[in-house]
mmCIF file of N, CA and C in Angstrom:
data_model
loop_
_atom_site.group_PDB
_atom_site.id
_atom_site.type_symbol
_atom_site.label_atom_id
_atom_site.label_comp_id
_atom_site.label_asym_id
_atom_site.label_seq_id
_atom_site.Cartn_x
_atom_site.Cartn_y
_atom_site.Cartn_z
ATOM 1 N N MET A 1176 1.021 -1.140 -0.211
ATOM 2 C CA MET A 1176 -0.379 0.033 -0.094
ATOM 3 C C MET A 1176 0.938 1.443 -0.113
ATOM 4 N N ALA A 1177 0.842 1.874 -0.828
ATOM 5 C CA ALA A 1177 1.470 3.464 -1.201
ATOM 6 C C ALA A 1177 1.044 4.391 0.082
ATOM 7 N N PRO A 1178 1.946 5.013 0.618
ATOM 8 C CA PRO A 1178 1.484 5.944 1.941
ATOM 9 C C PRO A 1178 1.372 7.588 1.202
ATOM 10 N N ILE A 1179 0.208 7.961 2.149
ATOM 11 C CA ILE A 1179 -0.672 9.603 1.828
ATOM 12 C C ILE A 1179 0.448 10.605 3.497
ATOM 13 N N ILE A 1180 0.707 11.634 2.394
ATOM 14 C CA ILE A 1180 1.554 12.512 3.116
ATOM 15 C C ILE A 1180 0.737 13.510 3.487
ATOM 16 N N CYS A 1181 1.175 14.448 4.016
ATOM 17 C CA CYS A 1181 0.188 15.914 4.174
ATOM 18 C C CYS A 1181 1.888 16.768 4.496
ATOM 19 N N ILE A 1182 2.703 17.938 3.584
ATOM 20 C CA ILE A 1182 3.125 18.663 3.631
ATOM 21 C C ILE A 1182 2.421 20.136 3.805
ATOM 22 N N GLU A 1183 2.854 21.075 5.015
ATOM 23 C CA GLU A 1183 2.365 22.105 5.299
ATOM 24 C C GLU A 1183 3.525 23.283 4.728
ATOM 25 N N THR A 1184 3.792 24.341 3.917
ATOM 26 C CA THR A 1184 4.086 25.216 3.619
ATOM 27 C C THR A 1184 3.702 26.593 3.525
ATOM 28 N N ASP A 1185 4.223 27.580 3.640
ATOM 29 C CA ASP A 1185 4.226 28.803 3.192
ATOM 30 C C ASP A 1185 4.713 29.410 1.574
ATOM 31 N N ASN A 1186 4.923 28.578 0.658
ATOM 32 C CA ASN A 1186 5.355 28.897 -0.726
ATOM 33 C C ASN A 1186 4.758 27.509 -1.248
ATOM 34 N N PRO A 1187 4.142 27.254 -1.683
ATOM 35 C CA PRO A 1187 3.791 25.591 -2.095
ATOM 36 C C PRO A 1187 4.284 25.600 -3.483
ATOM 37 N N PHE A 1188 5.030 26.451 -4.558
ATOM 38 C CA PHE A 1188 5.498 26.556 -5.625
ATOM 39 C C PHE A 1188 6.926 24.787 -5.611
ATOM 40 N N PRO A 1189 7.782 25.050 -5.003
ATOM 41 C CA PRO A 1189 9.201 24.678 -4.824
ATOM 42 C C PRO A 1189 8.471 22.991 -4.504
ATOM 43 N N VAL A 1190 7.391 23.095 -3.508
ATOM 44 C CA VAL A 1190 6.820 21.632 -3.125
ATOM 45 C C VAL A 1190 6.422 20.698 -3.952
ATOM 46 N N ILE A 1191 5.342 21.248 -5.167
ATOM 47 C CA ILE A 1191 5.036 20.810 -5.941
ATOM 48 C C ILE A 1191 5.993 20.439 -6.992
ATOM 49 N N ARG A 1192 7.423 21.204 -7.792
ATOM 50 C CA ARG A 1192 7.744 21.072 -8.535
ATOM 51 C C ARG A 1192 8.514 19.811 -8.143
ATOM 52 N N THR A 1193 9.203 19.730 -6.778
ATOM 53 C CA THR A 1193 9.758 18.343 -6.049
ATOM 54 C C THR A 1193 8.875 17.397 -6.429
ATOM 55 N N MET A 1194 7.632 17.276 -5.533
ATOM 56 C CA MET A 1194 6.871 16.093 -5.737
ATOM 57 C C MET A 1194 6.504 15.707 -7.349
ATOM 58 N N GLU A 1195 6.239 16.249 -7.974
ATOM 59 C CA GLU A 1195 5.979 16.023 -9.522
ATOM 60 C C GLU A 1195 7.722 15.329 -10.357
ATOM 61 N N GLU A 1196 8.926 15.825 -10.282
ATOM 62 C CA GLU A 1196 9.598 15.379 -10.349
ATOM 63 C C GLU A 1196 9.904 13.533 -9.549
ATOM 64 N N HIS A 1197 9.557 13.423 -8.194
ATOM 65 C CA HIS A 1197 9.648 12.172 -7.969
ATOM 66 C C HIS A 1197 7.787 11.676 -8.109
ATOM 67 N N SER A 1198 7.139 11.696 -8.818
ATOM 68 C CA SER A 1198 6.154 10.334 -9.233
ATOM 69 C C SER A 1198 4.630 11.005 -8.060
ATOM 70 N N ALA A 1199 5.141 11.736 -7.203
ATOM 71 C CA ALA A 1199 3.866 11.586 -6.671
ATOM 72 C C ALA A 1199 2.612 12.378 -6.732
ATOM 73 N N ARG A 1200 1.545 11.954 -6.491
ATOM 74 C CA ARG A 1200 0.281 12.721 -7.198
ATOM 75 C C ARG A 1200 -0.439 13.416 -5.918
ATOM 76 N N LEU A 1201 -0.950 14.765 -6.400
ATOM 77 C CA LEU A 1201 -1.737 15.668 -5.428
ATOM 78 C C LEU A 1201 -2.992 15.497 -5.368
ATOM 79 N N LEU A 1202 -3.235 15.121 -4.090
ATOM 80 C CA LEU A 1202 -4.583 14.396 -3.678
ATOM 81 C C LEU A 1202 -5.262 15.617 -3.439
ATOM 82 N N ALA A 1203 -5.093 16.513 -2.794
ATOM 83 C CA ALA A 1203 -5.545 18.107 -2.039
ATOM 84 C C ALA A 1203 -5.194 19.059 -2.397
ATOM 85 N N MET A 1204 -5.606 20.365 -1.848
ATOM 86 C CA MET A 1204 -4.732 21.329 -1.376
ATOM 87 C C MET A 1204 -5.731 22.269 -0.922
ATOM 88 N N THR A 1205 -5.025 22.568 0.557
ATOM 89 C CA THR A 1205 -5.774 23.618 1.286
ATOM 90 C C THR A 1205 -5.417 24.972 2.025
ATOM 91 N N CYS A 1206 -5.561 26.264 1.867
ATOM 92 C CA CYS A 1206 -4.842 27.012 2.577
ATOM 93 C C CYS A 1206 -5.591 27.854 3.613
ATOM 94 N N GLY A 1207 -4.739 27.908 4.848
ATOM 95 C CA GLY A 1207 -5.173 28.956 5.556
ATOM 96 C C GLY A 1207 -6.217 30.600 5.596
ATOM 97 N N GLU A 1208 -6.471 31.143 6.088
ATOM 98 C CA GLU A 1208 -6.675 33.041 5.849
ATOM 99 C C GLU A 1208 -5.498 33.485 6.877
ATOM 100 N N GLY A 1209 -5.706 35.089 6.836
ATOM 101 C CA GLY A 1209 -4.937 36.065 7.302
ATOM 102 C C GLY A 1209 -3.601 36.221 7.032
ATOM 103 N N PRO A 1210 -2.597 36.557 7.814
ATOM 104 C CA PRO A 1210 -1.534 37.242 7.152
ATOM 105 C C PRO A 1210 -0.384 36.042 7.284
ATOM 106 N N ASP A 1211 -0.493 34.934 8.020
ATOM 107 C CA ASP A 1211 0.528 33.565 8.098
ATOM 108 C C ASP A 1211 -0.317 32.800 7.011
ATOM 109 N N ILE A 1212 -0.326 32.872 5.740
ATOM 110 C CA ILE A 1212 -0.836 31.989 5.422
ATOM 111 C C ILE A 1212 -0.388 30.091 5.154
ATOM 112 N N THR A 1213 -0.770 29.419 5.389
ATOM 113 C CA THR A 1213 -0.522 28.346 5.656
ATOM 114 C C THR A 1213 -0.765 27.178 4.672
ATOM 115 N N PHE A 1214 -0.320 26.361 3.385
ATOM 116 C CA PHE A 1214 -1.198 25.334 2.804
ATOM 117 C C PHE A 1214 -0.235 24.583 3.135
ATOM 118 N N ARG A 1215 -1.502 23.396 2.640
ATOM 119 C CA ARG A 1215 -1.456 21.997 3.217
ATOM 120 C C ARG A 1215 -1.728 21.486 1.749
ATOM 121 N N MET A 1216 -0.688 20.218 1.605
ATOM 122 C CA MET A 1216 -0.744 20.109 0.201
ATOM 123 C C MET A 1216 -0.734 18.020 0.882
ATOM 124 N N PHE A 1217 -2.234 17.214 0.293
ATOM 125 C CA PHE A 1217 -1.783 16.243 0.286
ATOM 126 C C PHE A 1217 -1.305 14.848 -0.856
ATOM 127 N N TYR A 1218 -0.486 14.190 -0.709
ATOM 128 C CA TYR A 1218 -0.046 13.309 -1.887
ATOM 129 C C TYR A 1218 0.164 12.167 -1.610
ATOM 130 N N PHE A 1219 -0.156 11.350 -2.576
ATOM 131 C CA PHE A 1219 -0.282 9.882 -2.767
ATOM 132 C C PHE A 1219 1.056 9.565 -3.267
ATOM 133 N N LEU A 1220 1.774 8.448 -2.715
ATOM 134 C CA LEU A 1220 3.014 8.245 -2.854
ATOM 135 C C LEU A 1220 3.003 6.582 -3.809
ATOM 136 N N GLU A 1221 3.606 7.361 -5.201
ATOM 137 C CA GLU A 1221 3.325 5.893 -5.850
ATOM 138 C C GLU A 1221 4.015 5.053 -5.705
ATOM 139 N N ASP A 1222 3.490 3.896 -6.156
ATOM 140 C CA ASP A 1222 4.689 2.522 -5.785
ATOM 141 C C ASP A 1222 5.993 2.743 -6.940
ATOM 142 N N GLN A 1223 7.382 2.268 -6.405
ATOM 143 C CA GLN A 1223 8.366 2.240 -7.708
ATOM 144 C C GLN A 1223 7.805 0.730 -7.826
#
């Protein structure tokens, strides 16, 4: 069974590029409100 991971960051674009290079699939993405916006990205890691 392949794992699902959650990554929290204030800048999602480097994370998205890196995860695409590693064959991870973005399942969902959320973001908070306010001055300190945090993005949460949930990834499915494909079996190699």
